[in-house]
Coordinates of C-alpha atoms and ligand atoms in Angstrom, one line a residue:
M10 CA -8.5 124.5 -143.3
P11 CA -8.2 126.1 -140.0
Q12 CA -8.4 129.7 -141.7
S13 CA -10.5 129.1 -144.7
N14 CA -13.5 127.0 -143.8
D15 CA -15.5 128.5 -146.5
F16 CA -13.1 126.8 -149.0
E17 CA -14.0 123.5 -147.3
A18 CA -17.6 124.3 -147.8
R19 CA -17.0 125.2 -151.5
L20 CA -14.7 122.2 -152.3
T21 CA -16.2 119.2 -150.2
P22 CA -19.6 118.8 -152.3
H23 CA -17.6 118.4 -155.4
L24 CA -14.4 116.6 -154.4
Q25 CA -15.6 113.2 -155.4
P26 CA -16.2 114.3 -159.2
I27 CA -13.1 116.3 -159.1
V28 CA -11.0 113.3 -157.8
E29 CA -12.7 111.0 -160.5
H30 CA -12.0 113.3 -163.3
Y31 CA -8.4 114.6 -162.6
G32 CA -7.2 111.7 -160.6
T33 CA -5.0 112.4 -157.4
P34 CA -2.8 113.7 -156.2
F35 CA -3.3 117.3 -156.9
H36 CA -3.2 120.8 -155.2
I37 CA -6.4 122.7 -155.9
Y38 CA -6.6 126.4 -155.2
D39 CA -9.7 128.6 -154.3
E40 CA -10.2 131.8 -156.4
T41 CA -12.9 133.1 -154.2
G42 CA -10.7 132.8 -151.1
I43 CA -7.7 134.3 -152.7
R44 CA -9.8 137.2 -153.8
A45 CA -11.4 137.7 -150.5
T46 CA -8.0 137.8 -148.9
G47 CA -6.7 140.4 -151.4
E48 CA -9.8 142.7 -151.3
A49 CA -9.6 142.5 -147.3
L50 CA -5.8 143.6 -147.5
K51 CA -6.6 146.4 -149.8
S52 CA -9.5 147.6 -147.6
A53 CA -7.4 147.3 -144.3
F54 CA -4.8 149.6 -145.9
S55 CA -7.1 151.8 -147.9
A56 CA -6.0 154.9 -145.8
F57 CA -2.5 154.5 -147.0
D58 CA -2.1 156.6 -150.1
G59 CA -0.2 154.2 -152.7
F60 CA -0.4 151.2 -150.7
R61 CA 0.7 148.2 -152.7
E62 CA 1.1 144.4 -152.2
Y63 CA 3.8 142.9 -154.6
F64 CA 2.8 139.2 -154.3
A65 CA 5.8 137.0 -153.7
V66 CA 5.9 134.9 -156.7
K67 CA 7.8 132.1 -155.2
A68 CA 4.9 131.2 -153.0
L69 CA 2.6 130.1 -155.9
P70 CA 4.3 130.9 -159.2
N71 CA 1.4 129.8 -161.4
P72 CA 0.3 132.2 -164.1
R73 CA -3.3 131.8 -163.5
I74 CA -2.8 132.7 -159.7
L75 CA -0.6 135.5 -160.8
Q76 CA -3.3 137.0 -163.2
I77 CA -5.8 136.9 -160.2
M78 CA -3.2 139.1 -158.3
Q79 CA -2.7 141.5 -161.1
S80 CA -6.5 141.9 -161.6
M81 CA -6.5 143.0 -157.8
G82 CA -3.9 145.7 -158.7
F83 CA -0.9 143.7 -157.2
G84 CA 2.6 143.8 -158.3
F85 CA 5.1 140.9 -158.3
D86 CA 8.1 140.3 -156.0
C87 CA 10.5 138.2 -158.0
S88 CA 14.0 136.6 -156.9
S89 CA 14.9 134.7 -160.0
I90 CA 15.0 135.1 -163.9
A91 CA 12.1 132.5 -164.2
E92 CA 10.0 134.5 -161.8
L93 CA 10.8 137.8 -163.8
R94 CA 9.9 136.1 -166.9
L95 CA 6.7 134.8 -165.5
S96 CA 5.7 138.3 -164.5
R97 CA 6.7 140.0 -167.8
Q98 CA 4.8 137.2 -169.7
L99 CA 1.6 138.6 -167.9
G100 CA 2.3 142.1 -169.2
A101 CA 3.8 143.3 -165.7
Q102 CA 5.4 146.8 -166.3
P103 CA 8.8 147.9 -164.7
E104 CA 7.2 149.3 -161.7
D105 CA 4.9 146.3 -161.2
I106 CA 8.1 144.2 -160.3
M107 CA 10.3 144.3 -157.4
F108 CA 13.4 142.1 -157.9
T109 CA 14.5 141.0 -154.5
S110 CA 17.4 138.5 -154.9
T111 CA 20.0 137.3 -152.7
N112 CA 23.7 136.4 -153.7
T113 CA 22.8 137.9 -157.0
S114 CA 24.7 137.0 -160.3
V115 CA 25.5 139.6 -163.0
N116 CA 23.2 137.5 -165.4
E117 CA 20.2 138.0 -163.1
F118 CA 20.9 141.8 -163.0
Q119 CA 21.0 141.7 -166.8
V120 CA 17.6 140.0 -166.9
A121 CA 16.3 142.4 -164.4
A122 CA 17.4 145.3 -166.5
E123 CA 15.6 143.9 -169.6
A124 CA 12.2 145.3 -170.7
G125 CA 12.5 148.6 -168.9
G126 CA 13.9 147.1 -165.9
C127 CA 12.2 146.9 -162.5
I128 CA 12.3 148.3 -159.0
L129 CA 15.7 146.9 -157.9
N130 CA 16.1 145.8 -154.4
L131 CA 19.7 145.3 -153.4
D132 CA 21.0 143.0 -150.9
D133 CA 24.6 144.1 -150.4
I134 CA 26.7 147.1 -151.0
S135 CA 29.3 145.1 -152.8
L136 CA 26.6 144.8 -155.6
I137 CA 26.5 148.4 -156.3
P138 CA 29.5 148.3 -158.9
K139 CA 28.3 145.0 -160.4
V140 CA 24.8 146.0 -161.4
P141 CA 25.3 146.6 -165.3
R142 CA 22.8 149.3 -165.3
M143 CA 21.7 151.2 -162.2
P144 CA 18.0 151.8 -162.4
E145 CA 16.3 154.9 -161.4
L146 CA 14.5 153.4 -158.5
V147 CA 16.2 151.3 -156.1
C148 CA 16.0 150.2 -152.5
F149 CA 18.3 148.3 -150.3
R150 CA 17.3 145.3 -148.2
Y151 CA 18.2 146.3 -144.5
N152 CA 19.3 143.7 -141.9
P153 CA 19.1 145.1 -138.4
G154 CA 21.4 142.5 -136.8
P155 CA 21.1 142.5 -133.0
R156 CA 18.7 145.4 -133.1
R157 CA 15.9 143.0 -133.7
T158 CA 14.9 139.6 -133.2
G159 CA 13.5 137.4 -135.9
N160 CA 11.8 134.2 -135.7
H161 CA 12.4 130.4 -136.2
I162 CA 11.8 130.1 -140.0
I163 CA 14.0 133.1 -141.0
G164 CA 16.3 132.9 -138.0
N165 CA 18.0 135.6 -135.9
P166 CA 19.1 138.5 -138.0
V167 CA 22.6 138.4 -137.0
E168 CA 22.9 134.8 -138.6
S169 CA 20.8 135.7 -141.7
K170 CA 22.5 136.0 -145.0
Y171 CA 19.9 138.8 -146.0
G172 CA 20.4 142.4 -146.3
V173 CA 22.9 145.3 -145.8
S174 CA 24.0 146.0 -142.2
H175 CA 23.1 149.1 -140.3
D176 CA 26.3 150.8 -140.6
Q177 CA 26.5 150.1 -144.4
L178 CA 23.1 151.8 -145.3
L179 CA 24.5 155.3 -146.0
E180 CA 27.2 154.0 -147.9
G181 CA 24.7 152.0 -150.1
Y182 CA 22.5 154.8 -150.9
R183 CA 25.4 157.0 -151.5
G184 CA 26.8 154.5 -154.0
A185 CA 23.5 153.8 -155.6
R186 CA 23.2 157.7 -156.0
D187 CA 26.6 157.9 -157.5
R188 CA 25.8 155.3 -160.0
G189 CA 22.7 157.2 -161.3
A190 CA 19.7 156.1 -159.1
S191 CA 17.5 159.1 -158.3
R192 CA 14.6 157.5 -156.6
F193 CA 14.7 155.5 -153.4
G194 CA 12.9 153.0 -151.1
L195 CA 14.0 150.7 -148.0
H196 CA 13.1 147.3 -147.6
T197 CA 13.3 144.7 -144.9
M198 CA 12.0 141.2 -144.3
L199 CA 12.8 139.9 -140.7
V200 CA 10.2 137.2 -140.1
S201 CA 8.3 134.3 -141.7
N202 CA 4.8 133.2 -140.7
E203 CA 4.3 135.8 -138.1
R204 CA 0.9 136.3 -136.7
D205 CA 1.6 138.9 -134.2
Q206 CA 0.8 142.4 -135.8
S207 CA 2.8 144.3 -133.5
Y208 CA 6.0 142.9 -134.7
M209 CA 5.0 144.0 -138.2
V210 CA 4.2 147.6 -136.8
E211 CA 7.6 147.8 -135.2
T212 CA 9.2 146.9 -138.3
A213 CA 7.4 149.8 -140.3
E214 CA 8.5 152.1 -137.3
M215 CA 12.0 150.8 -137.5
L216 CA 12.1 151.6 -141.4
L217 CA 10.7 154.9 -141.1
D218 CA 13.0 156.0 -138.4
L219 CA 15.7 154.9 -140.6
V220 CA 14.2 156.8 -143.6
E221 CA 14.1 160.0 -141.7
S222 CA 17.8 159.8 -140.8
I223 CA 19.1 158.8 -144.1
A224 CA 16.9 161.2 -145.9
S225 CA 18.5 164.1 -143.7
E226 CA 22.0 162.9 -143.9
L227 CA 22.0 162.5 -147.7
G228 CA 19.4 164.9 -148.7
I229 CA 17.4 162.2 -150.6
A230 CA 13.7 161.7 -150.5
F231 CA 12.2 158.1 -150.1
E232 CA 9.3 156.9 -152.3
F233 CA 8.3 153.8 -150.3
I234 CA 9.1 151.5 -147.4
N235 CA 8.7 147.8 -148.0
I236 CA 7.9 145.7 -145.0
G237 CA 8.5 142.5 -146.8
G238 CA 6.4 139.4 -146.6
G239 CA 6.1 137.0 -143.5
L240 CA 2.6 137.8 -142.8
G241 CA 1.5 134.6 -140.9
I242 CA -1.5 132.2 -141.2
P243 CA -2.9 129.8 -138.6
Y244 CA -1.8 126.3 -139.7
Q245 CA -3.1 124.7 -136.6
P246 CA -6.7 124.7 -135.5
G247 CA -7.2 127.1 -132.7
E248 CA -4.3 129.4 -133.7
N249 CA -5.1 133.1 -134.0
T250 CA -5.4 134.8 -137.3
L251 CA -3.1 137.7 -138.0
D252 CA -5.2 141.0 -137.2
I253 CA -4.5 143.1 -140.5
T254 CA -6.9 145.7 -139.3
A255 CA -5.0 146.3 -136.0
M256 CA -1.7 146.1 -138.0
A257 CA -3.0 148.7 -140.3
D258 CA -4.1 151.0 -137.4
G259 CA -0.8 150.6 -135.6
M260 CA 1.1 151.5 -138.9
D261 CA -1.3 154.4 -139.5
A262 CA -0.3 156.0 -136.2
V263 CA 3.5 155.4 -137.0
F264 CA 3.1 157.0 -140.5
R265 CA 1.2 159.9 -139.0
R266 CA 3.8 160.7 -136.7
F267 CA 6.3 160.6 -139.5
R268 CA 4.2 162.9 -141.8
D269 CA 3.9 165.4 -138.9
R270 CA 7.6 165.6 -138.5
N271 CA 8.6 165.5 -142.2
G272 CA 5.6 166.9 -144.0
Y273 CA 5.5 163.9 -146.2
A274 CA 5.3 160.0 -145.9
P275 CA 6.6 157.3 -148.2
K276 CA 4.3 154.8 -149.6
L277 CA 3.8 151.4 -147.8
Y278 CA 4.5 148.4 -149.9
M279 CA 4.5 144.7 -148.7
E280 CA 5.3 141.5 -150.6
S281 CA 3.4 138.8 -148.9
G282 CA 3.1 135.3 -150.3
R283 CA 1.8 132.9 -147.7
Y284 CA -1.0 135.4 -146.3
M285 CA -2.3 135.8 -149.8
T286 CA -2.6 132.1 -150.8
G287 CA -1.5 129.8 -148.2
P288 CA -5.1 129.0 -146.8
H289 CA -6.5 128.9 -150.3
G290 CA -5.0 125.6 -151.4
V291 CA -5.1 121.9 -150.4
L292 CA -3.2 118.9 -151.3
V293 CA -5.8 116.1 -152.3
T294 CA -4.2 112.7 -152.1
S295 CA -5.4 108.9 -151.8
A296 CA -4.5 106.4 -149.2
I297 CA -2.9 103.7 -151.0
N298 CA -1.2 101.6 -148.2
R299 CA -1.5 101.0 -144.5
K300 CA 1.3 99.5 -142.6
D301 CA 1.3 98.4 -139.0
I302 CA 4.7 97.8 -137.4
Y303 CA 5.8 99.7 -134.3
R304 CA 3.5 102.6 -135.5
T305 CA 0.8 102.6 -138.0
Y306 CA 1.7 104.2 -141.2
I307 CA -0.8 105.7 -143.8
G308 CA 1.0 105.6 -147.2
V309 CA -0.6 108.0 -149.6
D310 CA -0.1 108.7 -153.4
S311 CA 2.0 111.7 -153.1
C312 CA 5.2 112.7 -151.2
M313 CA 7.6 115.4 -150.5
S314 CA 7.8 116.1 -154.1
A315 CA 4.4 117.9 -153.7
L316 CA 5.0 119.4 -150.2
M317 CA 8.3 119.8 -148.6
R318 CA 7.3 122.1 -145.6
P319 CA 6.5 119.1 -143.1
G320 CA 9.8 117.4 -143.9
M321 CA 11.9 120.5 -144.2
Y322 CA 10.7 122.6 -141.3
G323 CA 8.7 120.2 -139.3
A324 CA 5.7 122.3 -140.3
Y325 CA 2.2 121.2 -139.1
H326 CA -0.3 120.9 -142.0
H327 CA -4.0 120.0 -141.0
I328 CA -5.1 116.7 -142.4
T329 CA -9.0 115.8 -143.0
V330 CA -10.4 112.6 -144.5
N331 CA -13.0 113.2 -147.0
G332 CA -16.3 112.1 -145.6
K333 CA -15.0 111.0 -142.3
G334 CA -15.4 113.4 -139.4
D335 CA -12.8 113.3 -136.6
E336 CA -15.1 112.3 -133.7
Q337 CA -12.8 111.1 -130.8
G338 CA -13.1 107.6 -130.2
E339 CA -12.9 106.2 -133.6
N340 CA -9.8 107.9 -134.3
E341 CA -6.2 106.3 -134.2
T342 CA -2.9 107.8 -134.1
V343 CA -0.9 107.3 -137.3
D344 CA 2.1 108.7 -139.5
V345 CA 0.8 109.9 -142.9
V346 CA 3.8 109.1 -145.2
G347 CA 4.9 109.4 -148.9
S348 CA 7.0 107.0 -151.1
L349 CA 10.3 108.8 -151.0
C350 CA 13.1 106.9 -149.5
E351 CA 13.7 109.4 -146.7
N352 CA 12.4 109.2 -143.2
N353 CA 11.4 112.7 -143.0
D354 CA 8.9 112.2 -145.9
K355 CA 6.1 112.4 -143.6
F356 CA 3.1 114.6 -143.9
A357 CA 2.0 114.0 -140.4
I358 CA 3.7 112.3 -137.4
Q359 CA 1.6 110.7 -134.7
R360 CA -1.5 112.6 -135.6
S361 CA -4.9 111.5 -134.5
L362 CA -7.1 110.9 -137.6
P363 CA -10.4 108.8 -138.4
A364 CA -9.5 105.3 -139.2
I365 CA -8.3 105.4 -142.8
E366 CA -8.6 102.6 -145.4
D367 CA -7.3 102.4 -148.9
G368 CA -8.8 104.4 -151.3
D369 CA -9.8 107.3 -148.8
I370 CA -9.2 110.7 -149.8
L371 CA -6.9 112.7 -147.6
I372 CA -7.0 116.6 -147.8
I373 CA -3.9 118.1 -146.6
H374 CA -4.8 121.8 -145.6
D375 CA -3.1 125.1 -146.3
T376 CA -0.8 124.2 -149.0
G377 CA -1.5 127.2 -151.3
A378 CA 2.0 128.9 -150.5
H379 CA 5.4 127.4 -150.6
G380 CA 3.6 124.0 -151.4
H381 CA 3.9 122.9 -155.1
A382 CA 6.4 125.4 -155.7
M383 CA 8.8 124.1 -153.3
G384 CA 8.7 120.6 -154.6
F385 CA 11.6 118.9 -156.0
T386 CA 12.4 115.5 -157.9
Y387 CA 14.6 113.7 -155.6
N388 CA 14.3 110.0 -155.8
G389 CA 12.6 110.4 -159.4
K390 CA 9.3 111.5 -157.5
L391 CA 7.4 114.0 -159.9
R392 CA 5.5 116.9 -159.0
P393 CA 1.6 116.7 -159.1
K394 CA -0.8 118.9 -161.2
E395 CA -2.4 122.0 -160.0
L396 CA -6.2 122.9 -160.2
L397 CA -8.1 126.0 -159.6
L398 CA -11.6 126.0 -158.3
K399 CA -12.9 129.1 -160.0
S400 CA -15.4 131.6 -158.7
D401 CA -17.8 130.6 -161.4
G402 CA -18.2 127.2 -159.9
T403 CA -16.0 125.6 -162.6
V404 CA -12.6 123.7 -162.3
E405 CA -9.5 124.6 -164.4
L406 CA -6.5 122.5 -164.9
I407 CA -3.7 125.1 -164.3
R408 CA -0.5 123.0 -164.3
R409 CA -0.2 119.5 -165.6
A410 CA 1.5 116.9 -163.6
E411 CA 5.2 116.5 -164.4
S412 CA 5.9 113.5 -166.6
L413 CA 8.8 111.0 -166.9
D414 CA 9.5 112.7 -170.1
D415 CA 10.2 115.9 -168.2
Y416 CA 12.3 114.1 -165.8
F417 CA 14.4 112.6 -168.6
R418 CA 14.6 115.7 -170.7
T419 CA 17.8 116.9 -169.1
L420 CA 19.6 113.7 -170.4
E421 CA 18.8 114.7 -173.8
F422 CA 21.9 116.6 -175.0
E423 CA 24.7 117.0 -177.4
P424 CA 27.9 115.0 -176.4
D425 CA 30.3 117.6 -175.0
P426 CA 33.6 115.7 -173.9
L427 CA 36.6 117.3 -172.8
L428 CA 39.9 115.5 -173.7
L429 CA 42.6 116.2 -171.1
Ligands
LIG521 C1 9.8 134.5 -149.6 C2 9.8 135.9 -149.5 C3 8.6 136.6 -149.4 C4 7.3 135.9 -149.1 O1 7.3 135.4 -147.8 P1 6.1 134.9 -147.2 O2 6.4 134.4 -145.9 O3 5.3 133.9 -148.1 O4 5.1 136.1 -146.9 C5 8.6 138.0 -149.7 N1 9.7 138.6 -149.8 C6 11.0 138.0 -149.8 C7 12.1 138.9 -150.2 C8 11.0 136.5 -149.8 O5 12.1 136.0 -150.0

């Protein structure tokens, strides 16, 4: 756990009984770590009146985790009907929910408008006439195109499908106002897993500059800017952590300048996922096979269905072996692989690890965001259970493993032939 060594200290002494009780594989999350990160974020931004994090539900869409976020005062960033329902089932109120979808369907807009609606974050001007009921509070997602560079996960803004272009912004706000919106925000999300705070400060400055010119052009006031998610965590040992205090200080200066010129400042919102939970989860899996051909392969009892990031993005996830230190010399270089019939089903490629035998417990680090949630059932591989290591020292099952019955459920339906 490059960022969360405390989690390791809390988990390691209890790992054996947890494995014996629940069986592998499972993701386990650390309530204490999640709360510490949430409180640190709030404290770093305490000088910002109305600062709010809207947790990106897609990172870890488990009700028990969302309740922890809620108890810290955070809202929810949702991008689907399922995520809206998850949030509302927990009692989230309209302004606790930001609906940031892309390529949105009318059906999604309809569900977003239910139960008093939510803050609607529009991804395109063509959607304005398609929104069945324009809510009072609306923002647009801004895509600066060539005005900014992105990063490798989210890509160059010019090639990114998200957001409205620079010269569409005025038309967007005008159109939303004409359809009844009366309160406004401005949103963007340009990077993913960014550990350089200065980029995030530039993003806040970019949004405030736009707010200033749109407000004066249209005579509307802005309630908030939302800098999106994308705050990074160190996946590799030795990587720097994002300095949120420096980030808050940098943004504070930008907001102060805005306030001096305009006599007010909008609220600052963000919608982090990875930063909030990424370091506070691990995938625990057992070694079940060892194969020596041109390379040595360590086969484990989970696969991409539990964690897509290495296969999908070539992402690094640190791996440790329970009870075996990684003193150099006894290490060997292996690929750690799952059982899926795809050659990118590898948790690690040519990684130096302690010699692993069948039955060893491997801990794949930093799986608390976009881990379990991104899993799929290709090849009939099922998603594992999720556990929560609670602050009171107990462990709770917070999602059972997917079963074969779940997998076969979509094959139970009424016949529906079409005679042509
Ligand atoms: C995925 C996503 C996030 C969260 O991204 P992280 O990298 O986990 O912080 C936030 N906002 C939107 C719109 C997203 O799509």
